[in-house]
Amino acid sequence: DNEDMAALVESYPEEVLAILGVEGTTMFTTPEGFLQAELFGFMLPIMLIIMAVRAGVRAVSGEEEAGTIDLVLATPISRSRLVIEKFIAMFIDLVILSVVIWAVLWGASAAVDMGIDPEPIAAISLQLGLVSMVFGAFALMVGALTGRSGLASGLTAAVAVATYFADS
C-alpha cells in the first residue's frame, strides 16, 4: 500500500533518505520515484562505475602487470596513442551500455504502462554513462602513471565513495 510505504519512508532519518537520493515520501509511491530510489540513486551508478574503473585499470596497468603490454608496445604505436585508444574503447563500451539501460528501462516502462517518457530515462542514462566515464578515466590515468592496478583501483574507489557521500 502507498500509505504504508509513505509511513515507512517518513520514519527514516533525513540522512538515510539523502543517501538513497529520495527527496520526499511521494518519491517511493510514483514510478519515477521508485526507479530513482531503487536503480538510479544507488545500484546503477555503482555497477557502471565499477565497470568503468575495471576497464580503466585493465587498460594499461593491468596489461603491464600481466606482462602483455610489451607485446602491444612492440608495434609501431606511441604510448599516448595506446592510452587514447584504450580510453576510446572504454567510452564506446559505456555509450553502448547507457543505450542498453535506456532501451530496457523505457521498454519495460512502456510494457507495464508506467507513463514515463523516454527523454528523462535517456537523460539519466546519459548522466550515468558520463559519471562512470569520469571515474574510468581517472583509473586509467592513475594506472598509466603508476603501472600499479591495485593503486589505481583503490584510489579511484576512495574518490568515488568520497564524492558519493559528499553529494549525498
Short mmCIF file of N, CA and C in Angstrom, two decimals, residues 7-165:
data_model
loop_
_atom_site.label_atom_id
_atom_site.label_comp_id
_atom_site.label_asym_id
_atom_site.label_seq_id
_atom_site.Cartn_x
_atom_site.Cartn_y
_atom_site.Cartn_z
N ALA A 7 4.43 5.94 5.20
CA ALA A 7 4.69 5.95 6.64
C ALA A 7 6.07 5.40 6.95
N LEU A 8 6.46 4.34 6.25
CA LEU A 8 7.79 3.76 6.46
C LEU A 8 8.88 4.76 6.07
N VAL A 9 8.72 5.39 4.92
CA VAL A 9 9.73 6.34 4.45
C VAL A 9 9.81 7.54 5.39
N GLU A 10 8.68 8.00 5.90
CA GLU A 10 8.68 9.14 6.83
C GLU A 10 9.43 8.81 8.11
N SER A 11 9.52 7.54 8.47
CA SER A 11 10.22 7.15 9.69
C SER A 11 11.74 7.15 9.51
N TYR A 12 12.23 7.17 8.26
CA TYR A 12 13.67 7.17 8.02
C TYR A 12 14.26 8.53 8.35
N PRO A 13 15.48 8.54 8.89
CA PRO A 13 16.16 9.83 9.10
C PRO A 13 16.46 10.50 7.75
N GLU A 14 16.52 11.83 7.76
CA GLU A 14 16.78 12.59 6.54
C GLU A 14 18.09 12.19 5.88
N GLU A 15 19.08 11.83 6.68
CA GLU A 15 20.38 11.46 6.14
C GLU A 15 20.28 10.19 5.30
N VAL A 16 19.49 9.22 5.76
CA VAL A 16 19.32 7.97 5.01
C VAL A 16 18.60 8.25 3.70
N LEU A 17 17.58 9.08 3.75
CA LEU A 17 16.86 9.43 2.54
C LEU A 17 17.77 10.16 1.54
N ALA A 18 18.65 11.00 2.05
CA ALA A 18 19.58 11.72 1.17
C ALA A 18 20.55 10.76 0.49
N ILE A 19 21.03 9.77 1.22
CA ILE A 19 21.95 8.79 0.63
C ILE A 19 21.25 7.99 -0.46
N LEU A 20 19.96 7.70 -0.27
CA LEU A 20 19.20 6.97 -1.27
C LEU A 20 18.75 7.86 -2.43
N GLY A 21 18.95 9.15 -2.31
CA GLY A 21 18.53 10.08 -3.36
C GLY A 21 17.04 10.36 -3.34
N VAL A 22 16.42 10.22 -2.17
CA VAL A 22 14.98 10.42 -2.04
C VAL A 22 14.73 11.80 -1.47
N GLU A 23 13.84 12.55 -2.12
CA GLU A 23 13.56 13.91 -1.70
C GLU A 23 12.26 14.04 -0.93
N GLY A 24 11.48 13.01 -0.86
CA GLY A 24 10.21 13.09 -0.14
C GLY A 24 9.52 11.73 -0.16
N THR A 25 8.48 11.62 0.62
CA THR A 25 7.81 10.33 0.72
C THR A 25 7.08 9.96 -0.56
N THR A 26 6.70 10.93 -1.36
CA THR A 26 5.98 10.61 -2.60
C THR A 26 6.90 9.97 -3.63
N MET A 27 8.20 10.10 -3.45
CA MET A 27 9.11 9.53 -4.44
C MET A 27 8.99 8.02 -4.53
N PHE A 28 8.74 7.35 -3.41
CA PHE A 28 8.64 5.89 -3.45
C PHE A 28 7.31 5.42 -4.03
N THR A 29 6.31 6.27 -4.04
CA THR A 29 4.98 5.85 -4.46
C THR A 29 4.69 6.17 -5.92
N THR A 30 5.64 6.77 -6.63
CA THR A 30 5.48 7.04 -8.05
C THR A 30 6.46 6.16 -8.83
N PRO A 31 6.16 5.86 -10.08
CA PRO A 31 7.11 5.06 -10.87
C PRO A 31 8.49 5.72 -10.97
N GLU A 32 8.50 7.04 -11.19
CA GLU A 32 9.77 7.75 -11.29
C GLU A 32 10.54 7.68 -9.97
N GLY A 33 9.85 7.86 -8.88
CA GLY A 33 10.48 7.80 -7.57
C GLY A 33 11.02 6.43 -7.25
N PHE A 34 10.27 5.41 -7.63
CA PHE A 34 10.73 4.04 -7.39
C PHE A 34 12.01 3.77 -8.17
N LEU A 35 12.03 4.17 -9.46
CA LEU A 35 13.24 3.96 -10.26
C LEU A 35 14.41 4.75 -9.70
N GLN A 36 14.15 5.98 -9.25
CA GLN A 36 15.22 6.79 -8.67
C GLN A 36 15.79 6.13 -7.42
N ALA A 37 14.91 5.69 -6.53
CA ALA A 37 15.37 5.11 -5.27
C ALA A 37 16.02 3.75 -5.47
N GLU A 38 15.46 2.94 -6.34
CA GLU A 38 15.95 1.56 -6.48
C GLU A 38 17.11 1.43 -7.46
N LEU A 39 17.06 2.16 -8.56
CA LEU A 39 18.08 1.96 -9.59
C LEU A 39 19.05 3.13 -9.73
N PHE A 40 18.52 4.32 -10.00
CA PHE A 40 19.38 5.44 -10.35
C PHE A 40 20.07 6.07 -9.16
N GLY A 41 19.55 5.90 -7.97
CA GLY A 41 20.14 6.51 -6.80
C GLY A 41 21.33 5.75 -6.25
N PHE A 42 21.41 4.45 -6.55
CA PHE A 42 22.45 3.66 -5.90
C PHE A 42 23.01 2.54 -6.78
N MET A 43 22.15 1.62 -7.21
CA MET A 43 22.62 0.40 -7.86
C MET A 43 23.29 0.63 -9.23
N LEU A 44 22.60 1.31 -10.12
CA LEU A 44 23.18 1.51 -11.45
C LEU A 44 24.45 2.36 -11.43
N PRO A 45 24.51 3.44 -10.64
CA PRO A 45 25.79 4.17 -10.60
C PRO A 45 26.94 3.30 -10.12
N ILE A 46 26.69 2.50 -9.10
CA ILE A 46 27.76 1.64 -8.58
C ILE A 46 28.20 0.63 -9.64
N MET A 47 27.23 0.00 -10.30
CA MET A 47 27.57 -1.01 -11.30
C MET A 47 28.34 -0.41 -12.47
N LEU A 48 27.90 0.74 -12.96
CA LEU A 48 28.59 1.35 -14.10
C LEU A 48 29.96 1.90 -13.71
N ILE A 49 30.07 2.45 -12.52
CA ILE A 49 31.38 2.94 -12.07
C ILE A 49 32.35 1.78 -11.91
N ILE A 50 31.90 0.68 -11.33
CA ILE A 50 32.78 -0.49 -11.18
C ILE A 50 33.24 -0.98 -12.55
N MET A 51 32.32 -1.05 -13.51
CA MET A 51 32.69 -1.49 -14.84
C MET A 51 33.71 -0.56 -15.49
N ALA A 52 33.49 0.74 -15.36
CA ALA A 52 34.40 1.72 -15.96
C ALA A 52 35.77 1.68 -15.28
N VAL A 53 35.78 1.56 -13.97
CA VAL A 53 37.06 1.52 -13.25
C VAL A 53 37.83 0.26 -13.63
N ARG A 54 37.14 -0.86 -13.71
CA ARG A 54 37.83 -2.10 -14.11
C ARG A 54 38.43 -1.96 -15.51
N ALA A 55 37.66 -1.36 -16.42
CA ALA A 55 38.18 -1.16 -17.78
C ALA A 55 39.38 -0.22 -17.77
N GLY A 56 39.30 0.86 -16.99
CA GLY A 56 40.41 1.80 -16.90
C GLY A 56 41.66 1.19 -16.30
N VAL A 57 41.46 0.37 -15.28
CA VAL A 57 42.61 -0.27 -14.63
C VAL A 57 43.24 -1.31 -15.55
N ARG A 58 42.43 -2.12 -16.19
CA ARG A 58 42.96 -3.17 -17.07
C ARG A 58 43.63 -2.61 -18.32
N ALA A 59 43.25 -1.40 -18.72
CA ALA A 59 43.71 -0.85 -19.99
C ALA A 59 45.23 -0.77 -20.08
N VAL A 60 45.88 -0.25 -19.08
CA VAL A 60 47.34 -0.10 -19.14
C VAL A 60 48.02 -0.84 -18.00
N SER A 61 47.66 -0.51 -16.77
CA SER A 61 48.36 -1.13 -15.64
C SER A 61 48.06 -2.62 -15.54
N GLY A 62 46.86 -3.04 -15.91
CA GLY A 62 46.55 -4.46 -15.90
C GLY A 62 47.38 -5.23 -16.90
N GLU A 63 47.54 -4.64 -18.09
CA GLU A 63 48.38 -5.27 -19.11
C GLU A 63 49.85 -5.26 -18.70
N GLU A 64 50.25 -4.18 -18.02
CA GLU A 64 51.64 -4.11 -17.58
C GLU A 64 51.94 -5.18 -16.54
N GLU A 65 51.03 -5.35 -15.59
CA GLU A 65 51.23 -6.37 -14.56
C GLU A 65 51.13 -7.78 -15.12
N ALA A 66 50.31 -7.98 -16.16
CA ALA A 66 50.18 -9.30 -16.78
C ALA A 66 51.33 -9.59 -17.73
N GLY A 67 52.12 -8.57 -18.06
CA GLY A 67 53.27 -8.76 -18.94
C GLY A 67 52.91 -8.75 -20.42
N THR A 68 51.70 -8.30 -20.76
CA THR A 68 51.30 -8.29 -22.16
C THR A 68 51.49 -6.94 -22.84
N ILE A 69 51.79 -5.91 -22.08
CA ILE A 69 51.93 -4.58 -22.68
C ILE A 69 53.18 -4.49 -23.55
N ASP A 70 54.21 -5.28 -23.25
CA ASP A 70 55.42 -5.26 -24.07
C ASP A 70 55.12 -5.68 -25.50
N LEU A 71 54.25 -6.67 -25.64
CA LEU A 71 53.87 -7.13 -26.97
C LEU A 71 53.11 -6.04 -27.72
N VAL A 72 52.22 -5.34 -27.03
CA VAL A 72 51.45 -4.26 -27.65
C VAL A 72 52.37 -3.10 -28.04
N LEU A 73 53.28 -2.74 -27.16
CA LEU A 73 54.17 -1.61 -27.43
C LEU A 73 55.30 -1.95 -28.41
N ALA A 74 55.45 -3.23 -28.76
CA ALA A 74 56.43 -3.61 -29.77
C ALA A 74 55.96 -3.22 -31.17
N THR A 75 54.67 -2.95 -31.29
CA THR A 75 54.14 -2.47 -32.57
C THR A 75 54.47 -0.98 -32.71
N PRO A 76 54.42 -0.45 -33.92
CA PRO A 76 54.81 0.96 -34.10
C PRO A 76 53.71 1.96 -33.72
N ILE A 77 53.28 1.92 -32.47
CA ILE A 77 52.34 2.94 -31.98
C ILE A 77 52.95 3.58 -30.75
N SER A 78 52.63 4.84 -30.55
CA SER A 78 53.17 5.55 -29.39
C SER A 78 52.39 5.18 -28.14
N ARG A 79 52.99 5.46 -27.00
CA ARG A 79 52.32 5.19 -25.73
C ARG A 79 51.06 6.05 -25.57
N SER A 80 51.15 7.29 -26.02
CA SER A 80 49.98 8.17 -25.91
C SER A 80 48.83 7.68 -26.79
N ARG A 81 49.16 7.18 -27.98
CA ARG A 81 48.11 6.63 -28.85
C ARG A 81 47.47 5.41 -28.19
N LEU A 82 48.27 4.58 -27.56
CA LEU A 82 47.74 3.40 -26.87
C LEU A 82 46.73 3.81 -25.80
N VAL A 83 47.09 4.80 -24.99
CA VAL A 83 46.21 5.26 -23.91
C VAL A 83 44.94 5.87 -24.49
N ILE A 84 45.08 6.67 -25.55
CA ILE A 84 43.91 7.30 -26.17
C ILE A 84 42.98 6.24 -26.74
N GLU A 85 43.53 5.23 -27.41
CA GLU A 85 42.69 4.18 -27.98
C GLU A 85 42.01 3.35 -26.89
N LYS A 86 42.69 3.09 -25.81
CA LYS A 86 42.07 2.38 -24.69
C LYS A 86 40.94 3.22 -24.09
N PHE A 87 41.15 4.53 -24.00
CA PHE A 87 40.11 5.42 -23.49
C PHE A 87 38.89 5.41 -24.42
N ILE A 88 39.13 5.48 -25.72
CA ILE A 88 38.03 5.47 -26.68
C ILE A 88 37.25 4.15 -26.60
N ALA A 89 37.95 3.04 -26.44
CA ALA A 89 37.27 1.75 -26.31
C ALA A 89 36.39 1.72 -25.06
N MET A 90 36.89 2.26 -23.95
CA MET A 90 36.11 2.33 -22.73
C MET A 90 34.90 3.24 -22.93
N PHE A 91 35.09 4.36 -23.62
CA PHE A 91 34.00 5.28 -23.90
C PHE A 91 32.90 4.60 -24.72
N ILE A 92 33.29 3.89 -25.76
CA ILE A 92 32.31 3.20 -26.61
C ILE A 92 31.54 2.15 -25.80
N ASP A 93 32.24 1.40 -24.96
CA ASP A 93 31.55 0.42 -24.10
C ASP A 93 30.51 1.09 -23.22
N LEU A 94 30.86 2.22 -22.62
CA LEU A 94 29.91 2.91 -21.74
C LEU A 94 28.75 3.52 -22.51
N VAL A 95 28.99 4.00 -23.71
CA VAL A 95 27.89 4.52 -24.53
C VAL A 95 26.92 3.39 -24.86
N ILE A 96 27.44 2.26 -25.28
CA ILE A 96 26.58 1.11 -25.60
C ILE A 96 25.80 0.68 -24.37
N LEU A 97 26.45 0.60 -23.23
CA LEU A 97 25.77 0.19 -22.00
C LEU A 97 24.70 1.21 -21.60
N SER A 98 24.97 2.48 -21.76
CA SER A 98 23.97 3.51 -21.45
C SER A 98 22.76 3.40 -22.36
N VAL A 99 22.99 3.14 -23.64
CA VAL A 99 21.88 2.96 -24.58
C VAL A 99 21.07 1.72 -24.22
N VAL A 100 21.74 0.66 -23.84
CA VAL A 100 21.03 -0.56 -23.44
C VAL A 100 20.18 -0.30 -22.18
N ILE A 101 20.75 0.39 -21.22
CA ILE A 101 19.98 0.72 -20.00
C ILE A 101 18.75 1.54 -20.36
N TRP A 102 18.92 2.55 -21.22
CA TRP A 102 17.79 3.36 -21.65
C TRP A 102 16.73 2.50 -22.34
N ALA A 103 17.16 1.66 -23.28
CA ALA A 103 16.21 0.86 -24.05
C ALA A 103 15.45 -0.12 -23.17
N VAL A 104 16.14 -0.77 -22.25
CA VAL A 104 15.48 -1.73 -21.37
C VAL A 104 14.50 -1.04 -20.44
N LEU A 105 14.92 0.06 -19.83
CA LEU A 105 14.03 0.74 -18.89
C LEU A 105 12.85 1.40 -19.59
N TRP A 106 13.08 1.99 -20.75
CA TRP A 106 11.98 2.59 -21.49
C TRP A 106 11.03 1.52 -21.99
N GLY A 107 11.59 0.42 -22.50
CA GLY A 107 10.76 -0.69 -22.96
C GLY A 107 9.93 -1.30 -21.84
N ALA A 108 10.56 -1.49 -20.69
CA ALA A 108 9.83 -2.03 -19.54
C ALA A 108 8.76 -1.05 -19.06
N SER A 109 9.10 0.22 -19.06
CA SER A 109 8.14 1.24 -18.65
C SER A 109 6.93 1.27 -19.59
N ALA A 110 7.19 1.16 -20.88
CA ALA A 110 6.09 1.16 -21.85
C ALA A 110 5.29 -0.13 -21.76
N ALA A 111 5.97 -1.25 -21.49
CA ALA A 111 5.28 -2.55 -21.44
C ALA A 111 4.29 -2.63 -20.29
N VAL A 112 4.62 -2.02 -19.16
CA VAL A 112 3.71 -2.08 -18.00
C VAL A 112 2.97 -0.77 -17.80
N ASP A 113 3.05 0.11 -18.79
CA ASP A 113 2.31 1.37 -18.80
C ASP A 113 2.57 2.22 -17.55
N MET A 114 3.86 2.46 -17.29
CA MET A 114 4.24 3.30 -16.16
C MET A 114 4.01 4.78 -16.44
N GLY A 115 3.95 5.12 -17.70
CA GLY A 115 3.71 6.51 -18.06
C GLY A 115 4.94 7.40 -17.97
N ILE A 116 6.11 6.82 -18.10
CA ILE A 116 7.36 7.59 -18.04
C ILE A 116 7.80 7.87 -19.47
N ASP A 117 8.06 9.12 -19.78
CA ASP A 117 8.53 9.50 -21.10
C ASP A 117 9.95 8.97 -21.32
N PRO A 118 10.34 8.73 -22.57
CA PRO A 118 11.68 8.21 -22.83
C PRO A 118 12.79 9.25 -22.59
N GLU A 119 12.47 10.54 -22.66
CA GLU A 119 13.50 11.57 -22.52
C GLU A 119 14.15 11.60 -21.14
N PRO A 120 13.38 11.55 -20.04
CA PRO A 120 14.05 11.54 -18.74
C PRO A 120 14.90 10.30 -18.52
N ILE A 121 14.44 9.17 -19.03
CA ILE A 121 15.24 7.95 -18.90
C ILE A 121 16.52 8.07 -19.72
N ALA A 122 16.42 8.67 -20.90
CA ALA A 122 17.61 8.89 -21.73
C ALA A 122 18.58 9.84 -21.03
N ALA A 123 18.05 10.88 -20.42
CA ALA A 123 18.92 11.87 -19.75
C ALA A 123 19.67 11.24 -18.59
N ILE A 124 18.97 10.46 -17.78
CA ILE A 124 19.66 9.88 -16.63
C ILE A 124 20.60 8.75 -17.06
N SER A 125 20.26 8.05 -18.14
CA SER A 125 21.17 7.03 -18.66
C SER A 125 22.45 7.67 -19.18
N LEU A 126 22.32 8.81 -19.86
CA LEU A 126 23.49 9.56 -20.32
C LEU A 126 24.32 10.05 -19.15
N GLN A 127 23.64 10.55 -18.12
CA GLN A 127 24.34 11.02 -16.93
C GLN A 127 25.12 9.88 -16.27
N LEU A 128 24.51 8.72 -16.17
CA LEU A 128 25.21 7.57 -15.59
C LEU A 128 26.46 7.22 -16.39
N GLY A 129 26.33 7.24 -17.71
CA GLY A 129 27.49 6.94 -18.55
C GLY A 129 28.61 7.95 -18.38
N LEU A 130 28.24 9.22 -18.30
CA LEU A 130 29.26 10.27 -18.16
C LEU A 130 29.95 10.23 -16.80
N VAL A 131 29.18 10.02 -15.75
CA VAL A 131 29.78 9.92 -14.41
C VAL A 131 30.72 8.72 -14.36
N SER A 132 30.30 7.61 -14.92
CA SER A 132 31.15 6.42 -14.94
C SER A 132 32.42 6.68 -15.73
N MET A 133 32.29 7.42 -16.82
CA MET A 133 33.43 7.74 -17.66
C MET A 133 34.48 8.54 -16.89
N VAL A 134 34.03 9.45 -16.04
CA VAL A 134 34.96 10.24 -15.24
C VAL A 134 35.82 9.33 -14.36
N PHE A 135 35.17 8.39 -13.68
CA PHE A 135 35.93 7.50 -12.79
C PHE A 135 36.77 6.50 -13.57
N GLY A 136 36.27 6.05 -14.72
CA GLY A 136 37.07 5.17 -15.56
C GLY A 136 38.30 5.87 -16.09
N ALA A 137 38.15 7.13 -16.50
CA ALA A 137 39.29 7.91 -16.99
C ALA A 137 40.30 8.16 -15.86
N PHE A 138 39.78 8.40 -14.65
CA PHE A 138 40.68 8.61 -13.52
C PHE A 138 41.48 7.34 -13.23
N ALA A 139 40.81 6.19 -13.26
CA ALA A 139 41.51 4.92 -13.04
C ALA A 139 42.54 4.66 -14.14
N LEU A 140 42.18 4.98 -15.37
CA LEU A 140 43.12 4.82 -16.48
C LEU A 140 44.33 5.71 -16.29
N MET A 141 44.10 6.95 -15.87
CA MET A 141 45.20 7.88 -15.66
C MET A 141 46.13 7.40 -14.54
N VAL A 142 45.57 7.02 -13.42
CA VAL A 142 46.41 6.56 -12.30
C VAL A 142 47.15 5.29 -12.69
N GLY A 143 46.47 4.38 -13.36
CA GLY A 143 47.12 3.14 -13.80
C GLY A 143 48.23 3.40 -14.80
N ALA A 144 48.00 4.32 -15.74
CA ALA A 144 49.03 4.63 -16.74
C ALA A 144 50.22 5.34 -16.12
N LEU A 145 49.97 6.20 -15.13
CA LEU A 145 51.07 6.93 -14.49
C LEU A 145 51.89 6.06 -13.55
N THR A 146 51.23 5.14 -12.85
CA THR A 146 51.93 4.35 -11.85
C THR A 146 52.26 2.93 -12.30
N GLY A 147 51.44 2.38 -13.20
CA GLY A 147 51.64 1.00 -13.61
C GLY A 147 51.17 -0.01 -12.58
N ARG A 148 50.45 0.46 -11.58
CA ARG A 148 50.00 -0.42 -10.50
C ARG A 148 48.47 -0.45 -10.47
N SER A 149 47.91 -1.59 -10.80
CA SER A 149 46.45 -1.68 -10.88
C SER A 149 45.79 -1.62 -9.50
N GLY A 150 46.44 -2.14 -8.48
CA GLY A 150 45.88 -2.07 -7.13
C GLY A 150 45.75 -0.63 -6.64
N LEU A 151 46.76 0.16 -6.90
CA LEU A 151 46.72 1.57 -6.52
C LEU A 151 45.65 2.31 -7.31
N ALA A 152 45.56 2.04 -8.60
CA ALA A 152 44.56 2.69 -9.44
C ALA A 152 43.14 2.33 -8.98
N SER A 153 42.91 1.06 -8.68
CA SER A 153 41.59 0.63 -8.21
C SER A 153 41.25 1.24 -6.86
N GLY A 154 42.18 1.14 -5.93
CA GLY A 154 41.93 1.64 -4.58
C GLY A 154 41.72 3.13 -4.52
N LEU A 155 42.56 3.87 -5.20
CA LEU A 155 42.45 5.32 -5.20
C LEU A 155 41.16 5.78 -5.87
N THR A 156 40.82 5.15 -6.99
CA THR A 156 39.58 5.51 -7.68
C THR A 156 38.37 5.15 -6.84
N ALA A 157 38.38 4.00 -6.19
CA ALA A 157 37.26 3.62 -5.32
C ALA A 157 37.11 4.62 -4.18
N ALA A 158 38.22 5.03 -3.59
CA ALA A 158 38.16 6.01 -2.50
C ALA A 158 37.58 7.34 -2.98
N VAL A 159 37.99 7.79 -4.15
CA VAL A 159 37.47 9.04 -4.70
C VAL A 159 35.98 8.91 -5.01
N ALA A 160 35.57 7.76 -5.57
CA ALA A 160 34.17 7.55 -5.90
C ALA A 160 33.29 7.54 -4.66
N VAL A 161 33.73 6.86 -3.62
CA VAL A 161 32.96 6.81 -2.37
C VAL A 161 32.89 8.20 -1.74
N ALA A 162 34.01 8.90 -1.74
CA ALA A 162 34.02 10.24 -1.15
C ALA A 162 33.10 11.19 -1.91
N THR A 163 33.11 11.12 -3.24
CA THR A 163 32.22 12.02 -3.99
C THR A 163 30.76 11.64 -3.81
N TYR A 164 30.48 10.34 -3.66
CA TYR A 164 29.09 9.91 -3.45
C TYR A 164 28.57 10.47 -2.12
N PHE A 165 29.35 10.34 -1.07
CA PHE A 165 28.90 10.85 0.22
C PHE A 165 28.89 12.38 0.27
#
